[in-house]
Structures are given as structure tokens and as C-alpha cells.
mmCIF file of N, CA and C in Angstrom:
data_model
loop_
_atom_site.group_PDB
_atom_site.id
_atom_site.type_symbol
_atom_site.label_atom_id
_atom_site.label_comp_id
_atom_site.label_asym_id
_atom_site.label_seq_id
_atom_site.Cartn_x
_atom_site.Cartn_y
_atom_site.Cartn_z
ATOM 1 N N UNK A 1 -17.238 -0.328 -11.876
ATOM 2 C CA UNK A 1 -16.428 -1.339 -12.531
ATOM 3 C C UNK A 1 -14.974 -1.100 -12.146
ATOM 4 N N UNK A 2 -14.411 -2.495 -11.653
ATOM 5 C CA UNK A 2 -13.051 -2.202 -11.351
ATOM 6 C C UNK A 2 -12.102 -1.975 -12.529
ATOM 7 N N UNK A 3 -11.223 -1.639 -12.624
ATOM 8 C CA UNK A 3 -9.812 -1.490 -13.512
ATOM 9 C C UNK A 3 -9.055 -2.909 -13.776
ATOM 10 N N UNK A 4 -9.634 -3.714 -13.180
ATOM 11 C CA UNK A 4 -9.105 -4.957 -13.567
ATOM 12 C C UNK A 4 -10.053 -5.408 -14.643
ATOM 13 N N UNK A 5 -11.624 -5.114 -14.156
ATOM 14 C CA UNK A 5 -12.754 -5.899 -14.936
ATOM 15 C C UNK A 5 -12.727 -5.115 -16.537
ATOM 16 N N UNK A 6 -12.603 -3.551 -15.944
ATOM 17 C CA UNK A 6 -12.858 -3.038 -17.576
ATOM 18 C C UNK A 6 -11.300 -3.122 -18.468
ATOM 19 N N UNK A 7 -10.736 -4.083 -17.961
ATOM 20 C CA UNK A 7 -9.524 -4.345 -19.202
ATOM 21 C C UNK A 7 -9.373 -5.529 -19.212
ATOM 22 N N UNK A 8 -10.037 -6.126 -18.630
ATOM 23 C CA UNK A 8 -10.602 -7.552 -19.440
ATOM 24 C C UNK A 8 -11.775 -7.587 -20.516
ATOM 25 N N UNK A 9 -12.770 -6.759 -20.056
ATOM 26 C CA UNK A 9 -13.521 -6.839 -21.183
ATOM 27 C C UNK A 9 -13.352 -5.578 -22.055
ATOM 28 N N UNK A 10 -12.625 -4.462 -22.296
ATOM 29 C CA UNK A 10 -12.096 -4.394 -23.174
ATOM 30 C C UNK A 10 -10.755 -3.627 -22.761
ATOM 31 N N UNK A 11 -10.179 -4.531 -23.251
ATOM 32 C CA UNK A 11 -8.065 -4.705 -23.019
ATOM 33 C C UNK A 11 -7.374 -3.408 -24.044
ATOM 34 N N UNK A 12 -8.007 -2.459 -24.529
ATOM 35 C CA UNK A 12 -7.497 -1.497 -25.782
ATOM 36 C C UNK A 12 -7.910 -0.250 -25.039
ATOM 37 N N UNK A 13 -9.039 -0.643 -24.353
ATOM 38 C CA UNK A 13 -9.442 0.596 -23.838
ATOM 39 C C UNK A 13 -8.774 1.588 -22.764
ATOM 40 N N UNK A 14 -8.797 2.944 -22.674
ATOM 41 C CA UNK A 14 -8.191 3.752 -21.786
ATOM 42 C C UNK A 14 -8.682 3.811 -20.275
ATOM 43 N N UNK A 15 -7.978 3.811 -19.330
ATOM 44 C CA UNK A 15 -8.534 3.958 -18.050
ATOM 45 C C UNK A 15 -7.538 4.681 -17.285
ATOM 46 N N UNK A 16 -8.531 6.395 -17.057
ATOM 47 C CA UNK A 16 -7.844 7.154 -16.754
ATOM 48 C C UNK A 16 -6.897 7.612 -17.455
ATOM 49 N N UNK A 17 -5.830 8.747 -16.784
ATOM 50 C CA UNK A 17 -4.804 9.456 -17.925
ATOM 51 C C UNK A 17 -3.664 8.736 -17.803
ATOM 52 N N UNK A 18 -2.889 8.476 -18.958
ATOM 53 C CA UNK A 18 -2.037 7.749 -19.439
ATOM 54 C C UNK A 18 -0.877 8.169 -20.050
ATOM 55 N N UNK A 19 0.130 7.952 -20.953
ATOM 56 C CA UNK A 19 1.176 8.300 -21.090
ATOM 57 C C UNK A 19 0.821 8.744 -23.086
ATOM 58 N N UNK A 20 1.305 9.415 -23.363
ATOM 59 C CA UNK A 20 0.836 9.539 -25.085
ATOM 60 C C UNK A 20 1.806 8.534 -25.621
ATOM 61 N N UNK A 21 3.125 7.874 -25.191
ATOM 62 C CA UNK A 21 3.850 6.751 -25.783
ATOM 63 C C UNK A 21 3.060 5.489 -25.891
ATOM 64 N N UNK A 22 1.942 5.306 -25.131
ATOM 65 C CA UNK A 22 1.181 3.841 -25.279
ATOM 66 C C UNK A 22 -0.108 3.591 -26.368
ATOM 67 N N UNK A 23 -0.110 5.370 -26.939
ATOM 68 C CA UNK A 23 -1.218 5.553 -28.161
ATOM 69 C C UNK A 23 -2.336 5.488 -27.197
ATOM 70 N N UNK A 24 -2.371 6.348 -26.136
ATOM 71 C CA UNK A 24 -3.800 7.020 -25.502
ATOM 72 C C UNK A 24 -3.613 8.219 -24.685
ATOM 73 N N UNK A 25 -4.322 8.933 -24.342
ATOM 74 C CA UNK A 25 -4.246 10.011 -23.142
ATOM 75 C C UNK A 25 -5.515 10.433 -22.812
ATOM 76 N N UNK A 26 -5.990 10.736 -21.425
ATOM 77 C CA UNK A 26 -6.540 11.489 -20.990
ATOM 78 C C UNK A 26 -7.618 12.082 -21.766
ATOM 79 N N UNK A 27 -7.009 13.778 -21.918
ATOM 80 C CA UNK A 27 -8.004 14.353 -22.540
ATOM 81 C C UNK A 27 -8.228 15.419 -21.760
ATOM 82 N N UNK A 28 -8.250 14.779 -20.180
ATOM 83 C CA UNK A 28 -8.507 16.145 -19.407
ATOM 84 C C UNK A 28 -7.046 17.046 -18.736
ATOM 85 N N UNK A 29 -8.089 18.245 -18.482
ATOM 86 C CA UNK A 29 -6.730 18.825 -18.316
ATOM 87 C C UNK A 29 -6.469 18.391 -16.757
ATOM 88 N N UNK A 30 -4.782 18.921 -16.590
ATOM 89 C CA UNK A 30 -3.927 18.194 -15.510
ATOM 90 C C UNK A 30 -4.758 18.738 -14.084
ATOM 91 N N UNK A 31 -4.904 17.652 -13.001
ATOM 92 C CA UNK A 31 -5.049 18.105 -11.749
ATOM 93 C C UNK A 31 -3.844 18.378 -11.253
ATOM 94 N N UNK A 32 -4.580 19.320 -9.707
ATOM 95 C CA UNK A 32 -3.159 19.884 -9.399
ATOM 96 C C UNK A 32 -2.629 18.732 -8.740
ATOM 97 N N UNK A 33 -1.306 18.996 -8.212
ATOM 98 C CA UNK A 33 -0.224 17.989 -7.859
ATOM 99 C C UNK A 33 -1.036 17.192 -6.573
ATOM 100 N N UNK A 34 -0.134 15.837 -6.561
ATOM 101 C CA UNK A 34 -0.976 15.575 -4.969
ATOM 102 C C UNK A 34 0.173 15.074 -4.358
ATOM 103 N N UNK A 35 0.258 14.673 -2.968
ATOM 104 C CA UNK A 35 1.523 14.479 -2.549
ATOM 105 C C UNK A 35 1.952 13.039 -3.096
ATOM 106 N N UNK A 36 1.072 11.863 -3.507
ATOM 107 C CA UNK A 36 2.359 11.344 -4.417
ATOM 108 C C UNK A 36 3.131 12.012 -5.395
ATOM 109 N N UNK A 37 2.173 12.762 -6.902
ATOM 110 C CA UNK A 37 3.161 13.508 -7.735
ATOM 111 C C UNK A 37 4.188 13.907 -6.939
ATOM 112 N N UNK A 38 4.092 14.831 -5.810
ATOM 113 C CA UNK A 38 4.950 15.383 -5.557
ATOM 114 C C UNK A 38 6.490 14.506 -4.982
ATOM 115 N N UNK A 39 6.053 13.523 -4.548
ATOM 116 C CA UNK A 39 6.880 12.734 -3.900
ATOM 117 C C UNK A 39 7.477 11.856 -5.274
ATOM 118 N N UNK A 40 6.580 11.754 -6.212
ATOM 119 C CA UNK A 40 7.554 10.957 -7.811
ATOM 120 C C UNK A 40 8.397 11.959 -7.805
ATOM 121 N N UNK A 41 8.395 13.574 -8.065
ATOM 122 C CA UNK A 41 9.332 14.344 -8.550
ATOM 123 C C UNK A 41 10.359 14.535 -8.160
ATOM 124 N N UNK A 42 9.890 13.912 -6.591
ATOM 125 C CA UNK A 42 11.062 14.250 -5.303
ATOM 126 C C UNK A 42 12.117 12.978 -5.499
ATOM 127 N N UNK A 43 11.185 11.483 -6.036
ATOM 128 C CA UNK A 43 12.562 10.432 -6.302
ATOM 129 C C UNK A 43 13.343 10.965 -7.363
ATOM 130 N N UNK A 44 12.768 11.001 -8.683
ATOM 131 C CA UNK A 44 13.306 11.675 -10.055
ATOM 132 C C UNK A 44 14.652 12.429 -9.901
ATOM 133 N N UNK A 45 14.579 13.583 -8.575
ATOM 134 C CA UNK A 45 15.342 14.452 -8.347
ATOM 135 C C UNK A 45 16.716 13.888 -8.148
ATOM 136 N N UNK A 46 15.703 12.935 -6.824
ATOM 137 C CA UNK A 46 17.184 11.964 -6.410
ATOM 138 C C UNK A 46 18.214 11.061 -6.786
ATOM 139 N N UNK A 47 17.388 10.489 -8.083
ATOM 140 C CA UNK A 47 17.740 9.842 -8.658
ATOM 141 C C UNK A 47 18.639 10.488 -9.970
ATOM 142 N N UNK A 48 18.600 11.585 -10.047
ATOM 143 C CA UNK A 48 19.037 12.512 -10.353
ATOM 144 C C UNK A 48 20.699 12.392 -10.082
ATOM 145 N N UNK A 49 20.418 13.130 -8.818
ATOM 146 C CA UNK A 49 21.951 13.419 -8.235
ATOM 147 C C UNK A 49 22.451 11.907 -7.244
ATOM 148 N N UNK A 50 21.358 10.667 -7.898
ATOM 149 C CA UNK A 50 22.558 9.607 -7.145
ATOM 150 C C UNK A 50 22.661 9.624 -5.293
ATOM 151 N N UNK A 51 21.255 10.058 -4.951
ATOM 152 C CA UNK A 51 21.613 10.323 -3.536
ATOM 153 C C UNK A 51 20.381 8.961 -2.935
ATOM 154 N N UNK A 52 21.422 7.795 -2.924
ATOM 155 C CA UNK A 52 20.801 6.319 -2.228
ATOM 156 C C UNK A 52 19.435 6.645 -1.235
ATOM 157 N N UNK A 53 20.378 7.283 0.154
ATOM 158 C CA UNK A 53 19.171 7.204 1.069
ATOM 159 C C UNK A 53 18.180 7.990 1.250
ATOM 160 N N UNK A 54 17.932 9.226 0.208
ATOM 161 C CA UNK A 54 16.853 9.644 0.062
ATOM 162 C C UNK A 54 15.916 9.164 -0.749
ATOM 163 N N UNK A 55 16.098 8.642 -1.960
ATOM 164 C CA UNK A 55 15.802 7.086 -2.556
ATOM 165 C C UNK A 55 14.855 6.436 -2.188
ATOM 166 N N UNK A 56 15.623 5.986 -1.132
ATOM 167 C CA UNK A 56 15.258 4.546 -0.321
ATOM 168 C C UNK A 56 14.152 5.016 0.664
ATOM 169 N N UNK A 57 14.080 6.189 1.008
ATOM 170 C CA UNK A 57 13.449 6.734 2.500
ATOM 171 C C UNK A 57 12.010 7.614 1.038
ATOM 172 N N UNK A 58 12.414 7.858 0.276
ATOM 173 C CA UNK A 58 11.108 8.745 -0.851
ATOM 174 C C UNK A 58 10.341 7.412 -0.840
ATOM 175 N N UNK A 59 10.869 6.089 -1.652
ATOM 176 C CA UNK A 59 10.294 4.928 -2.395
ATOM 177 C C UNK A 59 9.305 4.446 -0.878
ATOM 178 N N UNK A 60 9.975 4.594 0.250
ATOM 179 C CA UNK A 60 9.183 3.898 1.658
ATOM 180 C C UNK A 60 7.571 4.716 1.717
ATOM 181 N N UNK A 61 8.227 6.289 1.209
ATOM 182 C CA UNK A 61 7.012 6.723 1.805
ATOM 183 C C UNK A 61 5.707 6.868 0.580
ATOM 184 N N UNK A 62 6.372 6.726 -0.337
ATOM 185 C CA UNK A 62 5.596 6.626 -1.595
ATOM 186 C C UNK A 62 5.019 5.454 -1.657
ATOM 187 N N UNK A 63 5.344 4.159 -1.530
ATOM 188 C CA UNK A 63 4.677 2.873 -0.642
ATOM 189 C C UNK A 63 2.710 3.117 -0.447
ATOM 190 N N UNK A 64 3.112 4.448 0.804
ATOM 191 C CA UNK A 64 1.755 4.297 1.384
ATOM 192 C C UNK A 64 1.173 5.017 1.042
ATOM 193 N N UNK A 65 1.277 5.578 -0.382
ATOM 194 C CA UNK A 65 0.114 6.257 -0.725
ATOM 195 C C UNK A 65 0.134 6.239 -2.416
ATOM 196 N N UNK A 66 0.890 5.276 -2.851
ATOM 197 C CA UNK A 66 0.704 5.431 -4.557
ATOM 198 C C UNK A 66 -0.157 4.535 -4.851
ATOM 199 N N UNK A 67 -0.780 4.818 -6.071
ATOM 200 C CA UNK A 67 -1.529 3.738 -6.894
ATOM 201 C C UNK A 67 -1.429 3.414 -8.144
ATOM 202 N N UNK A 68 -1.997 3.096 -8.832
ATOM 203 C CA UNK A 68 -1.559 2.446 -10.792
ATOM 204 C C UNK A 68 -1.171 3.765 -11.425
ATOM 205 N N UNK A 69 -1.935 4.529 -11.057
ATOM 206 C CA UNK A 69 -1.617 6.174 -11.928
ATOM 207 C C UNK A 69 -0.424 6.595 -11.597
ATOM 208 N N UNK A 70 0.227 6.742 -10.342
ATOM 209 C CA UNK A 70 1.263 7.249 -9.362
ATOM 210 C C UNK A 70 2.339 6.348 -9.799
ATOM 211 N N UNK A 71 2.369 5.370 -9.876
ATOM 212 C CA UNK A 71 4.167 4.698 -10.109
ATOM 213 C C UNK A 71 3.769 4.181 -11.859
ATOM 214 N N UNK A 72 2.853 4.619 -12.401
ATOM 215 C CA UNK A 72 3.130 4.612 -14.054
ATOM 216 C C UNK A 72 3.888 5.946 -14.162
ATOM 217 N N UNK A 73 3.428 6.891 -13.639
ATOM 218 C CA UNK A 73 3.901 8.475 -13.881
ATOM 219 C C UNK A 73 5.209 8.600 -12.986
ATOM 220 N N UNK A 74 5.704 7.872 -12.153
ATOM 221 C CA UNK A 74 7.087 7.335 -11.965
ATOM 222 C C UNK A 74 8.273 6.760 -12.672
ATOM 223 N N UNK A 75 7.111 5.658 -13.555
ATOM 224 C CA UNK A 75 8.246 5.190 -14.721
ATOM 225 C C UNK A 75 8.566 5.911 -15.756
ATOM 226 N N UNK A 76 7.410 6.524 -16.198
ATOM 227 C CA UNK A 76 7.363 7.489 -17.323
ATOM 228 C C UNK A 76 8.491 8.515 -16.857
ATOM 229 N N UNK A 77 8.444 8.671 -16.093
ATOM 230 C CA UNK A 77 9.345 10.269 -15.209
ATOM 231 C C UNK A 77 10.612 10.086 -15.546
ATOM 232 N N UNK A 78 10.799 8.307 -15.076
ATOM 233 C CA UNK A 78 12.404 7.953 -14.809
ATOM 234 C C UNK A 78 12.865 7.531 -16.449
ATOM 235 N N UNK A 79 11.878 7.235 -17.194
ATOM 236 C CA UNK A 79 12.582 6.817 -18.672
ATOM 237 C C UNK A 79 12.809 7.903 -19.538
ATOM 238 N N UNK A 80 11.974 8.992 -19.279
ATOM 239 C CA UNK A 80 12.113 10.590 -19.476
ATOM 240 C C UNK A 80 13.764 10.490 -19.258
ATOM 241 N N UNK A 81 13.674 10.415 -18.426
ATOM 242 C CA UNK A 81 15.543 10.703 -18.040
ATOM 243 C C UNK A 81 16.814 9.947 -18.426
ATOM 244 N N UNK A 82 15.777 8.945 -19.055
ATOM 245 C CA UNK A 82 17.292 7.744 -19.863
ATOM 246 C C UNK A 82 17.054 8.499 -21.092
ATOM 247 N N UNK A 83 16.771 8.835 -21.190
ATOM 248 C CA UNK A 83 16.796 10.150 -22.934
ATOM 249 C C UNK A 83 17.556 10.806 -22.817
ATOM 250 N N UNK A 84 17.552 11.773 -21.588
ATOM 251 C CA UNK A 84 18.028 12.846 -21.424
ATOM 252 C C UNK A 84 19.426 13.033 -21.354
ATOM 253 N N UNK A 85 20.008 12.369 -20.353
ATOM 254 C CA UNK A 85 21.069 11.975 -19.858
ATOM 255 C C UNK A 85 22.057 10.988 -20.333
#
């Protein structure tokens, strides 16, 4: 069943690990990093210290290999940091 089909027929339900702000999670424990994570942490950083063309050249390469899990745990990363800062 695709991820489109099982949240149509049921739209509440969890798919896959998620953020605990949306009132769901996981459950399981964390896999290790993969080179998207690694490449979210690497924008985060940048975005960090304000450095454009690494940015721009992370977001290109993150492109070809993220999926729904990978740039949710991007946003989550980057709103983490409107708290912080």
C-alpha cells in the first residue's frame, strides 16, 4: 500500500517515524544516519552560519536522494532553530 492510499483511507493514521509535535511517533528506535540525514544536518549547519552557496549546492544534492521522511526531518531541523535563535 502506497503512502498516498493509506492516508486516504485512514488520514489520522501514522506512516513511518514522525515528529512528536504532530501527536505521533515512531516507536522504533533511530536508524543509523544515511547520507540524506547527513546532508539535512549539513544544510541546518549552513543555514546556521548564513553561508548561501553551500545552501544552494547541499539543497541540489539533497534533490537526488530525499524523500517524505528526509525533507520532513529538514523542516523539523530548521524550525528547531527558529526557537533557538
Amino acid at each position: 500500500m502506497t503512502t498516498t492510499s493509506t492516508l486516504r483511507n485512514a488520514p489520522n493514521a501514522a506512516v513511518g517515524p514522525g515528529p512528536d509535535c504532530h501527536g505521533w511517533a515512531s516507536g522504533q528506535a533511530a536508524a543509523a544516519p544515511t547520507d540524506a540525514t547527513r546532508l539535512v544536518e549539513r544544510i541546518v549547519a549552513a543555514v546556521r552560519t548564513g553561508d548561501d552557496p553551500a545552501i544552494r549546492d547541499l539543497l541540489h544534492q539533497l534533490a537526488d536522494v530525499a524523500d517524505t521522511e528526509t525533507l520532513l526531518l529538514l523542516h523539523r531541523r530548521l524550525n528547531e532553530d527558529l526557537h533557538h535563535y
